[in-house]
mmCIF file of C-alpha atoms in Angstrom:
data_model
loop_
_atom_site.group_PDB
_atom_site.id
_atom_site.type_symbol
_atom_site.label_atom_id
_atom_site.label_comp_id
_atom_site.label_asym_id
_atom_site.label_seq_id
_atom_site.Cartn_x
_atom_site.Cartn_y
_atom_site.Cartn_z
ATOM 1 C CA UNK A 1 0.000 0.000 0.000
ATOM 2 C CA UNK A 2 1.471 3.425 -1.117
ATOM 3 C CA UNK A 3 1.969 5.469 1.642
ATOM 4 C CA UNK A 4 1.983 3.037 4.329
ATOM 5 C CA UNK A 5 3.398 3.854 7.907
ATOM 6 C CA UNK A 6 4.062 7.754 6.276
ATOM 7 C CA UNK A 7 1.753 10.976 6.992
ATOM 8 C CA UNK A 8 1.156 14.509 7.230
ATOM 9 C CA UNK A 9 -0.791 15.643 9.630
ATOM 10 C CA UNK A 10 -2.448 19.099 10.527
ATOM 11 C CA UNK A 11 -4.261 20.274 13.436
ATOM 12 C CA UNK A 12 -6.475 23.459 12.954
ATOM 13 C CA UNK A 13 -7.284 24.469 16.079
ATOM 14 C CA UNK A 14 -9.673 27.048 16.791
ATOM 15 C CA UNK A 15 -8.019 29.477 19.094
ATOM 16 C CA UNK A 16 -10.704 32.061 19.486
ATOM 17 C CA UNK A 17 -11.935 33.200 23.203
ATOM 18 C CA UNK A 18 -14.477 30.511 23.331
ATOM 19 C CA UNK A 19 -11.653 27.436 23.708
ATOM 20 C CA UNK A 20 -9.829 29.122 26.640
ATOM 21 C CA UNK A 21 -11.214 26.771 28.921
ATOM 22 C CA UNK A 22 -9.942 23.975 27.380
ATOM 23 C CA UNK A 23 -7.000 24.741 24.841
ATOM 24 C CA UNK A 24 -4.721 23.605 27.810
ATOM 25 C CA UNK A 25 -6.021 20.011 27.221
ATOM 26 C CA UNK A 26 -6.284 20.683 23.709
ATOM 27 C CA UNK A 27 -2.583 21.329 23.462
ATOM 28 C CA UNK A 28 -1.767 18.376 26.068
ATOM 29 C CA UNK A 29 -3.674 15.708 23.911
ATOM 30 C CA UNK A 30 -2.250 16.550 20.805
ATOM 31 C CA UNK A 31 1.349 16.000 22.053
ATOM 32 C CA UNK A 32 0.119 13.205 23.909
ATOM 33 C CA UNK A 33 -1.286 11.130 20.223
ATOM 34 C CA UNK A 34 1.985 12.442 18.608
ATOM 35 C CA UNK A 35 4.021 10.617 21.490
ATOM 36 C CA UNK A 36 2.075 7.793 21.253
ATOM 37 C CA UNK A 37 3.086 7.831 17.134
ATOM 38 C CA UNK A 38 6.547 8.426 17.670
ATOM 39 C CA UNK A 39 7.061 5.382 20.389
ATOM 40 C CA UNK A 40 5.302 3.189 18.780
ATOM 41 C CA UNK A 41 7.356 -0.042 19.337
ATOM 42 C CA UNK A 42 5.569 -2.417 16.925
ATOM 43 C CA UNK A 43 5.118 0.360 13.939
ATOM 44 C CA UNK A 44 7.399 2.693 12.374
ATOM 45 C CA UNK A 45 5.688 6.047 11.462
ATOM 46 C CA UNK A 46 7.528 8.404 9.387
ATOM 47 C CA UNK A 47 5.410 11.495 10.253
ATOM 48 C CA UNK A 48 5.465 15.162 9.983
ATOM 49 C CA UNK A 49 3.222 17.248 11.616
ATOM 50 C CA UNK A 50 2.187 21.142 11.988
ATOM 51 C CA UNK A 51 -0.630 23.125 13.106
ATOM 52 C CA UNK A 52 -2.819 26.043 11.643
ATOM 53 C CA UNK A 53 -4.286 27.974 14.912
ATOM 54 C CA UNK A 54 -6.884 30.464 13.940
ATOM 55 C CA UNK A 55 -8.842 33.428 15.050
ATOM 56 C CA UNK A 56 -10.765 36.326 13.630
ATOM 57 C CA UNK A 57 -9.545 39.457 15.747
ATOM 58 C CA UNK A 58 -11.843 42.289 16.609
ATOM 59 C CA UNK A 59 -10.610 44.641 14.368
ATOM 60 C CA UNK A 60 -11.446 42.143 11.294
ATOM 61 C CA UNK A 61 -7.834 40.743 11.277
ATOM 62 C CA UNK A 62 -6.980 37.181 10.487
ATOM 63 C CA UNK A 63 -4.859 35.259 12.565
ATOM 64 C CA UNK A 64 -2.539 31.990 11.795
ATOM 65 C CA UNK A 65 0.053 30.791 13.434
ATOM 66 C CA UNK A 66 1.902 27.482 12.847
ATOM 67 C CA UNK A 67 4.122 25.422 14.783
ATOM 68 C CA UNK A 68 7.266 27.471 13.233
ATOM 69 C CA UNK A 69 5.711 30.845 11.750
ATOM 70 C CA UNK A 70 4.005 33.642 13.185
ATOM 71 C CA UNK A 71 1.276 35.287 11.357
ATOM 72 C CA UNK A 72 2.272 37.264 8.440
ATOM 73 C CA UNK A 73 5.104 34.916 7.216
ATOM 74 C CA UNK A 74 2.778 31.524 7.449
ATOM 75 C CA UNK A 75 0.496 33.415 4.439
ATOM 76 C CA UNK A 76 3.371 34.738 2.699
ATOM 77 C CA UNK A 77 5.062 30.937 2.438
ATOM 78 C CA UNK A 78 1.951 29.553 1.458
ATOM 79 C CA UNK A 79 0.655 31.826 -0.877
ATOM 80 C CA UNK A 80 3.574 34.133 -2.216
ATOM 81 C CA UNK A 81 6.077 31.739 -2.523
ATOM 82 C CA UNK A 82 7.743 32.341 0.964
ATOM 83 C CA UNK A 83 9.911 29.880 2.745
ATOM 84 C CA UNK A 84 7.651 26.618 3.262
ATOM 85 C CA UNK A 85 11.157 25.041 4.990
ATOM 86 C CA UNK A 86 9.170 26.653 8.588
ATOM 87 C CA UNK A 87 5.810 24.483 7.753
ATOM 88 C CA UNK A 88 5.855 20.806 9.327
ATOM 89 C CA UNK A 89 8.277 19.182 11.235
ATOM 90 C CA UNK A 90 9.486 15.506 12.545
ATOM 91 C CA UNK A 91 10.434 17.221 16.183
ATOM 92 C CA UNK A 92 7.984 16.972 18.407
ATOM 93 C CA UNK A 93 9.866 19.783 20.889
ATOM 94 C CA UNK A 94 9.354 22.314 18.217
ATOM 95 C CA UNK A 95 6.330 21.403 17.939
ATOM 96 C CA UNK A 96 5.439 21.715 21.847
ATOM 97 C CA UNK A 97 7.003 25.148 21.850
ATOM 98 C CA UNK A 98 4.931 25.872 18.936
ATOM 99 C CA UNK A 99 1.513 25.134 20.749
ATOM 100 C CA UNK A 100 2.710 27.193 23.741
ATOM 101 C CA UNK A 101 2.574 30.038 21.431
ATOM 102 C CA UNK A 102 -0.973 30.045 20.281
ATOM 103 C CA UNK A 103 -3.120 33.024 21.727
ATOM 104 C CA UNK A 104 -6.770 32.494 22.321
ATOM 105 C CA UNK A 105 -9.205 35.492 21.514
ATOM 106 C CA UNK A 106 -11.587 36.515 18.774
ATOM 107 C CA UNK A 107 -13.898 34.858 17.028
ATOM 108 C CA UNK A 108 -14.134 31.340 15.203
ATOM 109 C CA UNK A 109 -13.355 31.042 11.218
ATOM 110 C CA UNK A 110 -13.028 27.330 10.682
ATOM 111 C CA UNK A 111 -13.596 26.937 7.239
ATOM 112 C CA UNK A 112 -10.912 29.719 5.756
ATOM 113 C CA UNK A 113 -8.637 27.896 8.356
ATOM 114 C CA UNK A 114 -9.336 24.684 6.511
ATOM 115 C CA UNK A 115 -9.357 25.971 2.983
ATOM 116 C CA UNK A 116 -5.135 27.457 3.699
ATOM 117 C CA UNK A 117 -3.940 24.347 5.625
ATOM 118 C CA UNK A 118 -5.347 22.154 2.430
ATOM 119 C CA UNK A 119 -2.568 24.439 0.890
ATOM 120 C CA UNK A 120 0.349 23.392 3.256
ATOM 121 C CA UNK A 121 3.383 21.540 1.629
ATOM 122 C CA UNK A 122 2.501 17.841 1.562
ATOM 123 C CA UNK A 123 4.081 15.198 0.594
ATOM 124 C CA UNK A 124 2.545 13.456 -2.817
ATOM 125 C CA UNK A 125 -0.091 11.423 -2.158
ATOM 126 C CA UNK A 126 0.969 8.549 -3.683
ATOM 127 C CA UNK A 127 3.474 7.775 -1.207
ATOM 128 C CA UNK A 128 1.730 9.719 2.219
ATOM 129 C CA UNK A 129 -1.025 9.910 4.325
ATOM 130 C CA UNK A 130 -2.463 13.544 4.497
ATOM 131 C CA UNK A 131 -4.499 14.250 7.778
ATOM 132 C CA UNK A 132 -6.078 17.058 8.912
ATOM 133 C CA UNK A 133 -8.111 17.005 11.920
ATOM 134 C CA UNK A 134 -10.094 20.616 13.250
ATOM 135 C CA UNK A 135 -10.614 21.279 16.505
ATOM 136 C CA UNK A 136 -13.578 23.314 17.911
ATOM 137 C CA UNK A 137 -15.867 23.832 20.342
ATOM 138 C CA UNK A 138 -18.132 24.936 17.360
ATOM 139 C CA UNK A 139 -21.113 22.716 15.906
#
């Protein structure tokens, strides 16, 4: 099977002022399923992850950040041909200091947040998973 034991995975997690309650535990069982990949004694993953964190300011101002980029260079790699080397990573300590950084205010904008981490730099899909799971207290 193409692909097998190999994926991408992204977490958009909605970081507006309604998941400050629980983005703690949000952050803590993320690292927890990526430890559980990584140690994995009877499978082999070769996985790179990332997340997209998201929230609509006050002002009207969009805001991404991923587990290497802040706001306005995460858009610029994506879209205008920016330095992608920043999106995903195989380090899950990057990663955790990455998820310390996320800010919770505004309001929720799921689907835009979906729609750009779609865009990320996968791998082909002949030869990788890619995953991306949202989280939100949203219906």
């Amino acid at each position: 099977m193409a692909g097998r034991n190999c994926a991408d995975i992204v977490f958009c997690i909605d970081a507006s002022g309604s998941m400050k309650p629980c983005i703690d535990a949000v952050r803590e069982n993320i690292e927890k399923l990526l430890e559980a990949l990584q140690s994995d004694v009877q499978t082999k993953w070769d996985v790179r992850f990332d997340f997209l964190a998201f929230h609509d300011s006050k002002d009207g101002v969009h805001w991404y950040r991923s587990v290497s980029m802040p706001t306005c260079p995460l858009i610029e790699a994506i879209y205008k041909g920016g330095d992608k080397g920043g999106l995903f990573t195989k380090d899950l300590s990057v990663f955790k200091a990455g998820l310390k950084g996320i800010e919770v205010e505004g309001e929720e904008e799921q689907l835009l947040a979906l729609d750009i981490a779609l865009d990320y730099p996968w791998r082909p899909s002949d030869g990788c998973h890619r995953v991306v799971v949202l989280l939100t207290d949203e219906p």
